[in-house]
Structure formats: structure tokens, C-alpha cells
Amino acid sequence: MDLKELKEILQILEEKEITEFELEEEGMKLRIRKAGPSPSNHIAPPGALSPAIPTVPHSAVPAPRASAPSAPEPPAPEAEAGLTVVKSPIVGTFYRTPDPNAPPFVNVGDRIRVGQVLCIIEAMKLMNEIEAEVAGEIVRIHHESGQPVQYGEPLFTIRP
């Protein structure tokens, strides 16, 4: 790994607000941990990650999509009703449970508190816990486990 690749990794981690990153490659192990608490991104408990983390070539990193000019979208009905929409902070795979045999973190109708884990989004073999930023009731879960999610996509609708 050269300095350019390391700088690219650091830039991606900063942009995505990832607090911890680990890479193991041909006898080299790189672990980066950002100081200070960040409630939205954590590593999953041991056993939830694969033992080997494959290298992702730079060309495999998704490039930002160019958006075609269009009319402004009307606000979502959830926003109009005073509901809070939790959006995906990263691109990855959505999981409602910490492992396949566990119950979901939350279900529709559940009362939640600030800091409660709502789901996990896996990105580049890192498990990122998504936590509630508001207390309230889960009104809608927008995805099923195993579905891919994009940056900014709604994950949950919460009635504060």
C-alpha cells in the first residue's frame, strides 16, 4: 500500500464519518480509529465480521452519480406530518438484526430512545450501527434485511 492509497482511504473514512477501520492484506494490518465519540458508527461485536477483510481496489469505490436537472421534489409526506426520517449515512447493505438468528433491533410500533441501535449497515466488511437521534415510535421501516441502500435513502420513519 502506498501513500496515495492511504490518503484515499482516510478521505473516504472522513467523508463517510466512519470512526473505525481495519484492513489486513498480505502480512500488513492497518487499523484506524478516530478519537472522540460518534454515536452513529461502531464496529459490530466480535463474530459479526469476516475474519479476513479483502482489499477493495480504488476502481471499485462507487463514484458519485451525476444528477440530471429535474423539478424539485415535493417534501415527503412523513416530513409534512411532523415525523422524523432516519436516512442512510453511507452506501451499503441494510440489516435489521445483529446476526441471522437474532430478533430485529426494532419493529414498527416500538418505542425507542435516543442512542438506541436501529439497524446495521455493512460497508466494505465494516458493520456500522445506526442509532436513533430522536426518541419516539417507529412508524415505518423502509427496507428489509439484506437490501442495498444508498447514501441519503430513508431507513426508518419515527414519530417523535
Coordinates of N, CA, C and O in Angstrom, one line a residue:
M1 N 0.9 -1.2 0.0 CA 0.0 0.0 0.0 C 0.9 1.2 0.0 O 1.8 1.3 0.8
D2 N 0.6 2.2 -0.9 CA 1.4 3.4 -0.9 C 0.7 4.5 -0.3 O -0.4 4.4 0.2
L3 N 1.4 5.7 -0.2 CA 0.8 6.8 0.5 C -0.4 7.3 -0.2 O -1.4 7.8 0.5
K4 N -0.5 7.3 -1.5 CA -1.7 7.7 -2.2 C -2.9 6.9 -1.8 O -4.0 7.5 -1.5
E5 N -2.8 5.6 -1.8 CA -3.9 4.7 -1.4 C -4.3 5.0 0.1 O -5.5 5.1 0.4
L6 N -3.4 5.2 1.0 CA -3.7 5.5 2.4 C -4.4 6.8 2.5 O -5.4 6.9 3.2
K7 N -4.0 7.9 1.7 CA -4.7 9.1 1.7 C -6.1 9.0 1.2 O -7.1 9.6 1.7
E8 N -6.3 8.2 0.2 CA -7.7 7.9 -0.4 C -8.6 7.3 0.7 O -9.7 7.6 0.9
I9 N -8.0 6.3 1.4 CA -8.8 5.6 2.4 C -9.2 6.6 3.5 O -10.3 6.6 4.0
L10 N -8.2 7.4 4.0 CA -8.5 8.4 5.0 C -9.6 9.4 4.6 O -10.4 9.8 5.3
Q11 N -9.5 9.8 3.3 CA -10.5 10.7 2.8 C -11.9 10.1 2.8 O -12.9 10.7 3.2
I12 N -12.0 8.9 2.4 CA -13.3 8.2 2.3 C -13.9 8.0 3.8 O -15.0 8.3 4.0
L13 N -13.0 7.6 4.7 CA -13.4 7.5 6.1 C -13.9 8.8 6.7 O -14.9 8.8 7.4
E14 N -13.2 9.9 6.3 CA -13.7 11.2 6.8 C -15.0 11.6 6.2 O -15.9 12.1 6.9
E15 N -15.1 11.4 4.9 CA -16.4 11.8 4.2 C -17.6 11.0 4.7 O -18.7 11.6 4.9
K16 N -17.4 9.8 5.0 CA -18.5 8.9 5.5 C -18.6 8.9 7.0 O -19.5 8.2 7.5
E17 N -17.8 9.6 7.7 CA -17.8 9.7 9.2 C -17.7 8.4 9.8 O -18.4 8.1 10.8
I18 N -16.8 7.5 9.3 CA -16.5 6.2 9.9 C -15.5 6.4 11.0 O -14.5 7.1 10.8
T19 N -15.7 5.9 12.2 CA -14.9 6.1 13.3 C -13.8 5.0 13.4 O -12.8 5.3 14.1
E20 N -14.0 3.8 12.8 CA -13.0 2.8 13.0 C -12.9 2.0 11.7 O -13.9 1.7 11.0
F21 N -11.7 1.6 11.3 CA -11.5 0.9 10.0 C -10.3 0.0 10.2 O -9.3 0.3 10.8
E22 N -10.4 -1.2 9.7 CA -9.4 -2.2 9.8 C -9.2 -2.9 8.4 O -10.2 -3.3 7.8
L23 N -7.9 -3.0 8.0 CA -7.6 -3.7 6.7 C -6.4 -4.6 6.9 O -5.4 -4.2 7.5
E24 N -6.5 -5.8 6.4 CA -5.5 -6.8 6.5 C -5.2 -7.3 5.1 O -6.1 -7.7 4.4
E25 N -3.9 -7.2 4.7 CA -3.5 -7.5 3.4 C -2.1 -8.0 3.3 O -1.2 -7.3 3.7
E26 N -1.9 -9.2 2.9 CA -0.6 -9.8 2.7 C 0.4 -9.5 3.8 O 1.5 -8.9 3.5
G27 N 0.1 -9.9 5.0 CA 1.1 -9.6 6.1 C 1.1 -8.2 6.7 O 1.8 -7.9 7.6
M28 N 0.3 -7.3 6.1 CA 0.2 -6.0 6.6 C -1.2 -5.8 7.2 O -2.2 -6.2 6.6
K29 N -1.2 -5.1 8.3 CA -2.5 -4.9 9.0 C -2.6 -3.4 9.3 O -1.7 -2.8 9.9
L30 N -3.7 -2.7 8.9 CA -3.9 -1.3 9.1 C -5.1 -1.1 9.9 O -6.2 -1.7 9.5
R31 N -5.0 -0.4 11.0 CA -6.2 -0.1 11.8 C -6.2 1.3 12.1 O -5.3 1.9 12.6
I32 N -7.4 2.0 11.8 CA -7.5 3.4 12.0 C -8.7 3.6 12.9 O -9.8 3.1 12.7
R33 N -8.5 4.4 14.0 CA -9.6 4.7 14.9 C -9.6 6.1 15.2 O -8.6 6.7 15.7
K34 N -10.7 6.8 14.9 CA -10.9 8.2 15.2 C -11.2 8.5 16.6 O -12.0 7.8 17.2
A35 N -10.5 9.4 17.2 CA -10.7 9.8 18.6 C -12.0 10.5 18.8 O -12.5 11.2 17.9
G36 N -12.6 10.3 20.0 CA -13.9 11.0 20.2 C -15.1 10.2 19.9 O -15.1 9.4 19.0
P37 N -16.2 10.3 20.7 CA -17.4 9.5 20.4 C -18.1 10.0 19.2 O -18.3 11.2 19.0
S38 N -18.6 9.1 18.5 CA -19.5 9.4 17.3 C -20.6 8.3 17.4 O -20.4 7.1 17.1
P39 N -21.8 8.7 17.8 CA -22.9 7.7 18.1 C -23.4 6.9 16.9 O -24.1 5.9 17.1
S40 N -23.1 7.3 15.7 CA -23.8 6.7 14.6 C -23.0 5.6 13.9 O -23.5 4.8 13.2
N41 N -21.7 5.4 14.2 CA -20.9 4.4 13.6 C -20.0 3.6 14.6 O -19.2 4.2 15.2
H42 N -20.2 2.3 14.6 CA -19.4 1.5 15.5 C -19.1 0.2 14.8 O -19.9 -0.2 13.9
I43 N -18.1 -0.5 15.3 CA -17.9 -1.9 14.8 C -18.8 -2.8 15.5 O -19.1 -2.7 16.7
A44 N -19.3 -3.8 14.8 CA -20.2 -4.8 15.4 C -19.4 -5.7 16.3 O -18.2 -5.7 16.3
P45 N -20.1 -6.4 17.2 CA -19.4 -7.3 18.1 C -18.6 -8.3 17.4 O -18.9 -8.7 16.3
P46 N -17.6 -8.9 18.1 CA -16.8 -10.0 17.5 C -17.7 -11.1 17.0 O -18.7 -11.4 17.6
G47 N -17.3 -11.7 15.9 CA -18.0 -12.7 15.3 C -19.0 -12.2 14.2 O -19.4 -13.0 13.4
A48 N -19.3 -11.0 14.2 CA -20.2 -10.4 13.2 C -19.4 -10.1 11.9 O -20.0 -9.9 10.9
L49 N -18.1 -10.0 12.0 CA -17.3 -9.6 10.9 C -16.6 -10.9 10.3 O -16.4 -11.9 11.0
S50 N -16.3 -10.9 9.0 CA -15.5 -11.9 8.5 C -14.1 -11.9 9.0 O -13.6 -10.8 9.3
P51 N -13.4 -13.0 9.2 CA -12.0 -12.9 9.7 C -11.0 -12.2 8.8 O -10.2 -11.6 9.2
A52 N -11.2 -12.4 7.5 CA -10.3 -11.7 6.5 C -11.1 -10.6 5.8 O -12.2 -10.8 5.4
I53 N -10.4 -9.4 5.7 CA -11.0 -8.3 5.1 C -10.4 -8.1 3.7 O -9.2 -7.8 3.6
P54 N -11.1 -8.4 2.6 CA -10.5 -8.3 1.3 C -10.2 -6.9 0.9 O -10.8 -5.9 1.4
T55 N -9.2 -6.7 0.1 CA -8.8 -5.4 -0.4 C -9.8 -5.0 -1.5 O -10.2 -5.8 -2.3
V56 N -10.2 -3.7 -1.4 CA -11.1 -3.2 -2.4 C -10.3 -2.3 -3.3 O -9.8 -1.3 -2.9
P57 N -10.1 -2.6 -4.6 CA -9.4 -1.7 -5.5 C -10.1 -0.4 -5.6 O -11.3 -0.3 -5.5
H58 N -9.3 0.7 -5.8 CA -9.8 2.0 -5.9 C -10.9 2.1 -7.0 O -11.9 2.8 -6.8
S59 N -10.8 1.4 -8.1 CA -11.8 1.5 -9.1 C -13.1 0.9 -8.7 O -14.1 1.2 -9.3
A60 N -13.1 0.1 -7.6 CA -14.4 -0.5 -7.1 C -15.2 0.5 -6.2 O -16.3 0.2 -5.9
V61 N -14.5 1.6 -5.8 CA -15.2 2.5 -5.0 C -16.2 3.3 -5.8 O -15.9 3.8 -6.9
P62 N -17.5 3.3 -5.4 CA -18.5 3.9 -6.2 C -18.3 5.4 -6.4 O -18.0 6.1 -5.4
A63 N -18.4 5.9 -7.6 CA -18.2 7.3 -7.9 C -19.6 8.0 -7.7 O -20.6 7.4 -7.9
P64 N -19.5 9.2 -7.3 CA -20.8 10.0 -7.1 C -21.6 10.0 -8.4 O -21.0 10.2 -9.5
R65 N -22.9 9.8 -8.4 CA -23.7 9.9 -9.6 C -24.0 11.3 -9.9 O -24.3 12.1 -9.0
A66 N -23.9 11.6 -11.2 CA -24.3 12.9 -11.7 C -25.8 13.0 -11.7 O -26.5 12.0 -12.2
S67 N -26.4 14.0 -11.2 CA -27.9 14.1 -11.2 C -28.3 14.9 -12.4 O -27.8 16.0 -12.6
A68 N -29.3 14.4 -13.0 CA -29.9 15.1 -14.2 C -30.8 16.3 -13.6 O -31.4 16.1 -12.6
P69 N -30.8 17.4 -14.3 CA -31.6 18.5 -13.8 C -33.1 18.1 -13.9 O -33.5 17.5 -14.8
S70 N -33.8 18.4 -12.8 CA -35.2 18.0 -12.7 C -35.9 19.0 -11.8 O -35.3 19.8 -11.1
A71 N -37.2 18.9 -11.8 CA -38.0 19.8 -11.0 C -37.8 19.4 -9.5 O -37.6 18.2 -9.2
P72 N -37.9 20.3 -8.6 CA -37.6 20.0 -7.2 C -38.7 19.0 -6.7 O -39.9 19.2 -7.1
E73 N -38.3 18.0 -5.9 CA -39.2 17.0 -5.4 C -40.1 17.6 -4.3 O -39.6 18.4 -3.5
P74 N -41.3 17.3 -4.3 CA -42.2 17.7 -3.1 C -41.7 17.1 -1.9 O -41.2 16.0 -1.9
P75 N -41.9 17.7 -0.7 CA -41.4 17.1 0.5 C -42.2 15.8 0.8 O -43.3 15.6 0.4
A76 N -41.5 14.9 1.4 CA -42.1 13.6 1.7 C -43.3 13.7 2.7 O -43.3 14.6 3.5
P77 N -44.3 12.9 2.6 CA -45.5 13.0 3.5 C -45.1 12.9 4.9 O -45.7 13.5 5.8
E78 N -44.0 12.1 5.2 CA -43.5 12.0 6.6 C -43.1 13.3 7.2 O -43.3 13.7 8.3
A79 N -42.4 14.1 6.3 CA -41.9 15.4 6.8 C -43.0 16.4 7.1 O -43.0 17.1 8.0
E80 N -44.1 16.3 6.2 CA -45.2 17.2 6.4 C -46.0 16.8 7.7 O -46.6 17.7 8.3
A81 N -46.0 15.6 8.1 CA -46.8 15.2 9.3 C -46.0 15.3 10.6 O -46.5 14.9 11.6
G82 N -44.8 16.0 10.5 CA -44.0 16.2 11.7 C -43.2 14.9 12.1 O -42.8 14.8 13.3
L83 N -43.1 14.0 11.2 CA -42.4 12.8 11.5 C -40.9 13.0 11.2 O -40.6 13.8 10.3
T84 N -40.0 12.2 11.8 CA -38.6 12.2 11.6 C -38.2 11.0 10.7 O -38.6 9.9 11.0
V85 N -37.4 11.3 9.6 CA -37.0 10.2 8.8 C -35.5 10.0 9.0 O -34.7 11.0 8.9
V86 N -35.1 8.8 9.4 CA -33.7 8.4 9.6 C -33.2 8.0 8.2 O -33.8 7.1 7.6
K87 N -32.2 8.7 7.7 CA -31.6 8.4 6.4 C -30.3 7.7 6.5 O -29.6 7.9 7.5
S88 N -29.9 6.9 5.5 CA -28.7 6.2 5.5 C -27.5 7.2 5.4 O -27.4 8.0 4.4
P89 N -26.5 7.1 6.3 CA -25.4 8.0 6.2 C -24.3 7.4 5.2 O -23.3 8.1 5.0
I90 N -24.5 6.2 4.8 CA -23.5 5.6 3.9 C -24.1 4.6 2.9 O -25.3 4.3 3.0
V91 N -23.4 4.2 1.9 CA -23.8 3.2 0.9 C -23.4 1.9 1.5 O -22.3 1.7 2.0
G92 N -24.4 0.9 1.5 CA -24.0 -0.4 2.0 C -25.2 -1.4 2.0 O -26.2 -1.2 1.2
T93 N -25.2 -2.4 2.8 CA -26.2 -3.4 2.9 C -26.9 -3.2 4.3 O -26.3 -3.2 5.3
F94 N -28.2 -3.1 4.2 CA -29.1 -2.9 5.4 C -29.4 -4.2 6.1 O -29.7 -5.2 5.5
Y95 N -29.2 -4.2 7.4 CA -29.5 -5.4 8.2 C -30.4 -5.0 9.4 O -30.0 -4.0 10.2
R96 N -31.5 -5.6 9.7 CA -32.4 -5.3 10.8 C -31.9 -6.0 12.1 O -32.4 -5.7 13.2
T97 N -31.0 -7.1 12.0 CA -30.6 -7.9 13.1 C -29.1 -7.9 13.2 O -28.4 -7.7 12.2
P98 N -28.6 -8.1 14.4 CA -27.1 -8.2 14.6 C -26.6 -9.5 13.9 O -25.4 -9.5 13.5
D99 N -27.4 -10.6 13.9 CA -27.0 -11.8 13.2 C -28.3 -12.5 12.7 O -29.4 -12.2 13.2
P100 N -28.2 -13.4 11.8 CA -29.4 -14.0 11.2 C -30.3 -14.7 12.2 O -31.5 -14.8 11.9
N101 N -29.8 -15.2 13.4 CA -30.7 -15.9 14.3 C -31.2 -14.9 15.4 O -32.0 -15.4 16.3
A102 N -30.9 -13.7 15.4 CA -31.3 -12.7 16.4 C -32.6 -12.0 16.0 O -32.9 -11.9 14.8
P103 N -33.3 -11.5 17.0 CA -34.5 -10.7 16.7 C -34.1 -9.4 16.1 O -33.0 -8.9 16.4
P104 N -35.0 -8.7 15.4 CA -34.7 -7.4 14.9 C -34.4 -6.4 16.0 O -34.9 -6.5 17.1
F105 N -33.6 -5.4 15.7 CA -33.3 -4.3 16.7 C -34.6 -3.6 17.0 O -34.8 -3.3 18.2
V106 N -35.4 -3.3 16.0 CA -36.7 -2.6 16.2 C -37.7 -3.1 15.3 O -37.4 -3.6 14.2
N107 N -39.0 -2.9 15.6 CA -40.1 -3.2 14.8 C -41.1 -2.0 14.7 O -41.0 -1.1 15.6
V108 N -42.0 -2.0 13.7 CA -43.0 -1.0 13.6 C -43.8 -1.0 14.9 O -44.2 -2.1 15.4
G109 N -44.0 0.2 15.5 CA -44.8 0.3 16.8 C -43.9 0.3 18.0 O -44.4 0.7 19.1
D110 N -42.6 0.0 17.9 CA -41.7 0.0 19.0 C -41.5 1.5 19.5 O -41.3 2.4 18.6
R111 N -41.4 1.7 20.8 CA -40.9 2.9 21.4 C -39.4 2.9 21.4 O -38.9 1.9 21.9
I112 N -38.7 3.9 21.0 CA -37.3 3.9 21.0 C -36.8 5.2 21.8 O -37.5 6.1 22.0
R113 N -35.5 5.1 22.2 CA -34.9 6.2 22.9 C -33.7 6.7 22.1 O -33.2 5.9 21.2
V114 N -33.2 7.9 22.4 CA -32.0 8.4 21.7 C -30.8 7.5 22.0 O -30.6 7.0 23.1
G115 N -30.1 7.2 20.9 CA -28.9 6.3 21.1 C -29.2 4.8 20.9 O -28.2 4.0 20.8
Q116 N -30.4 4.4 20.8 CA -30.8 3.0 20.6 C -30.4 2.6 19.2 O -30.7 3.3 18.2
V117 N -29.8 1.4 19.0 CA -29.5 0.9 17.7 C -30.7 0.5 16.9 O -31.6 -0.2 17.5
L118 N -30.8 1.0 15.7 CA -32.0 0.8 14.9 C -31.7 -0.3 13.9 O -32.5 -1.1 13.5
C119 N -30.4 -0.3 13.3 CA -30.0 -1.3 12.3 C -28.5 -1.3 12.2 O -27.8 -0.5 12.8
I120 N -28.0 -2.1 11.3 CA -26.6 -2.1 10.9 C -26.6 -1.9 9.4 O -27.4 -2.5 8.6
I121 N -25.6 -1.1 8.9 CA -25.3 -1.0 7.5 C -23.9 -1.5 7.3 O -23.0 -1.0 7.9
E122 N -23.8 -2.6 6.5 CA -22.4 -3.1 6.2 C -21.9 -2.4 5.0 O -22.5 -2.3 4.0
A123 N -20.7 -1.9 5.1 CA -20.0 -1.2 4.0 C -18.5 -1.6 4.1 O -17.8 -1.5 5.1
M124 N -18.1 -2.3 3.0 CA -16.7 -2.7 2.9 C -16.3 -3.6 4.1 O -15.2 -3.5 4.7
K125 N -17.2 -4.6 4.4 CA -17.0 -5.5 5.5 C -16.9 -4.9 6.9 O -16.6 -5.5 7.9
L126 N -17.3 -3.6 7.0 CA -17.4 -2.9 8.3 C -18.9 -2.9 8.7 O -19.7 -2.5 7.8
M127 N -19.2 -3.2 9.9 CA -20.6 -3.2 10.4 C -20.8 -1.9 11.1 O -20.2 -1.6 12.2
N128 N -21.6 -1.0 10.5 CA -21.9 0.3 11.1 C -23.3 0.4 11.8 O -24.3 0.2 11.1
E129 N -23.3 0.5 13.1 CA -24.6 0.6 13.8 C -25.2 2.0 13.6 O -24.5 3.0 13.7
I130 N -26.5 2.0 13.2 CA -27.2 3.3 13.0 C -28.1 3.4 14.2 O -28.9 2.6 14.5
E131 N -27.8 4.5 15.0 CA -28.6 4.8 16.2 C -29.6 5.9 16.0 O -29.5 6.8 15.2
A132 N -30.6 5.8 16.9 CA -31.7 6.8 16.9 C -31.1 8.2 17.4 O -30.5 8.2 18.4
E133 N -31.5 9.2 16.7 CA -31.1 10.6 17.1 C -32.3 11.3 17.8 O -32.1 12.3 18.4
V134 N -33.5 10.7 17.8 CA -34.7 11.2 18.5 C -35.4 10.0 19.1 O -35.3 8.9 18.7
A135 N -36.1 10.3 20.2 CA -36.9 9.3 20.9 C -38.3 9.3 20.3 O -38.7 10.4 19.7
G136 N -39.0 8.2 20.2 CA -40.3 8.2 19.7 C -40.8 6.8 19.3 O -40.3 5.8 19.9
E137 N -41.7 6.7 18.4 CA -42.2 5.4 17.9 C -41.9 5.1 16.5 O -42.0 6.0 15.6
I138 N -41.5 3.9 16.2 CA -41.2 3.5 14.8 C -42.5 3.4 14.0 O -43.4 2.6 14.4
V139 N -42.6 4.2 13.0 CA -43.9 4.2 12.2 C -43.7 3.4 10.9 O -44.6 2.7 10.5
R140 N -42.5 3.4 10.3 CA -42.2 2.6 9.1 C -40.8 2.2 9.0 O -39.9 3.0 9.4
I141 N -40.6 1.0 8.5 CA -39.2 0.5 8.2 C -39.2 0.4 6.7 O -40.0 -0.3 6.1
H142 N -38.3 1.1 6.1 CA -38.3 1.3 4.6 C -37.6 0.1 3.8 O -37.8 0.1 2.6
H143 N -36.8 -0.7 4.5 CA -36.1 -1.7 3.8 C -36.1 -3.1 4.6 O -36.4 -3.1 5.8
E144 N -35.9 -4.1 3.9 CA -35.8 -5.5 4.5 C -34.3 -5.8 4.6 O -33.5 -5.3 3.9
S145 N -34.0 -6.7 5.6 CA -32.6 -7.2 5.7 C -32.0 -7.7 4.4 O -32.7 -8.4 3.7
G146 N -30.8 -7.3 4.2 CA -30.0 -7.8 3.0 C -30.2 -6.9 1.8 O -29.5 -7.1 0.8
Q147 N -31.0 -5.9 1.9 CA -31.2 -5.0 0.8 C -30.1 -3.9 0.7 O -29.7 -3.4 1.8
P148 N -29.6 -3.6 -0.5 CA -28.7 -2.5 -0.6 C -29.3 -1.1 -0.3 O -30.5 -1.0 -0.7
V149 N -28.6 -0.2 0.3 CA -29.1 1.1 0.5 C -28.1 2.1 0.0 O -26.9 1.9 0.0
Q150 N -28.6 3.3 -0.5 CA -27.7 4.3 -1.0 C -27.6 5.4 0.0 O -28.5 5.5 0.9
Y151 N -26.6 6.3 -0.1 CA -26.5 7.4 0.8 C -27.8 8.3 0.7 O -28.2 8.6 -0.4
G152 N -28.3 8.7 1.9 CA -29.5 9.6 1.9 C -30.8 8.9 1.8 O -31.8 9.5 1.9
E153 N -30.8 7.6 1.5 CA -32.1 6.9 1.4 C -32.8 6.7 2.8 O -32.1 6.5 3.8
P154 N -34.1 6.9 2.8 CA -34.8 6.7 4.1 C -34.7 5.3 4.6 O -34.8 4.3 3.8
L155 N -34.4 5.1 5.9 CA -34.3 3.8 6.5 C -35.5 3.6 7.5 O -36.2 2.5 7.4
F156 N -35.8 4.6 8.3 CA -36.9 4.5 9.3 C -37.7 5.8 9.3 O -37.1 6.9 9.1
T157 N -39.0 5.7 9.6 CA -39.8 6.9 9.9 C -40.2 6.8 11.4 O -40.7 5.8 11.8
I158 N -39.9 7.9 12.1 CA -40.2 7.9 13.6 C -41.1 9.0 13.9 O -41.0 10.1 13.4
R159 N -42.1 8.7 14.7 CA -43.0 9.8 15.3 C -42.4 10.2 16.6 O -42.4 9.4 17.6
P160 N -41.8 11.4 16.7 CA -41.2 11.9 18.0 C -42.2 11.9 19.1 O -43.4 12.1 19.0

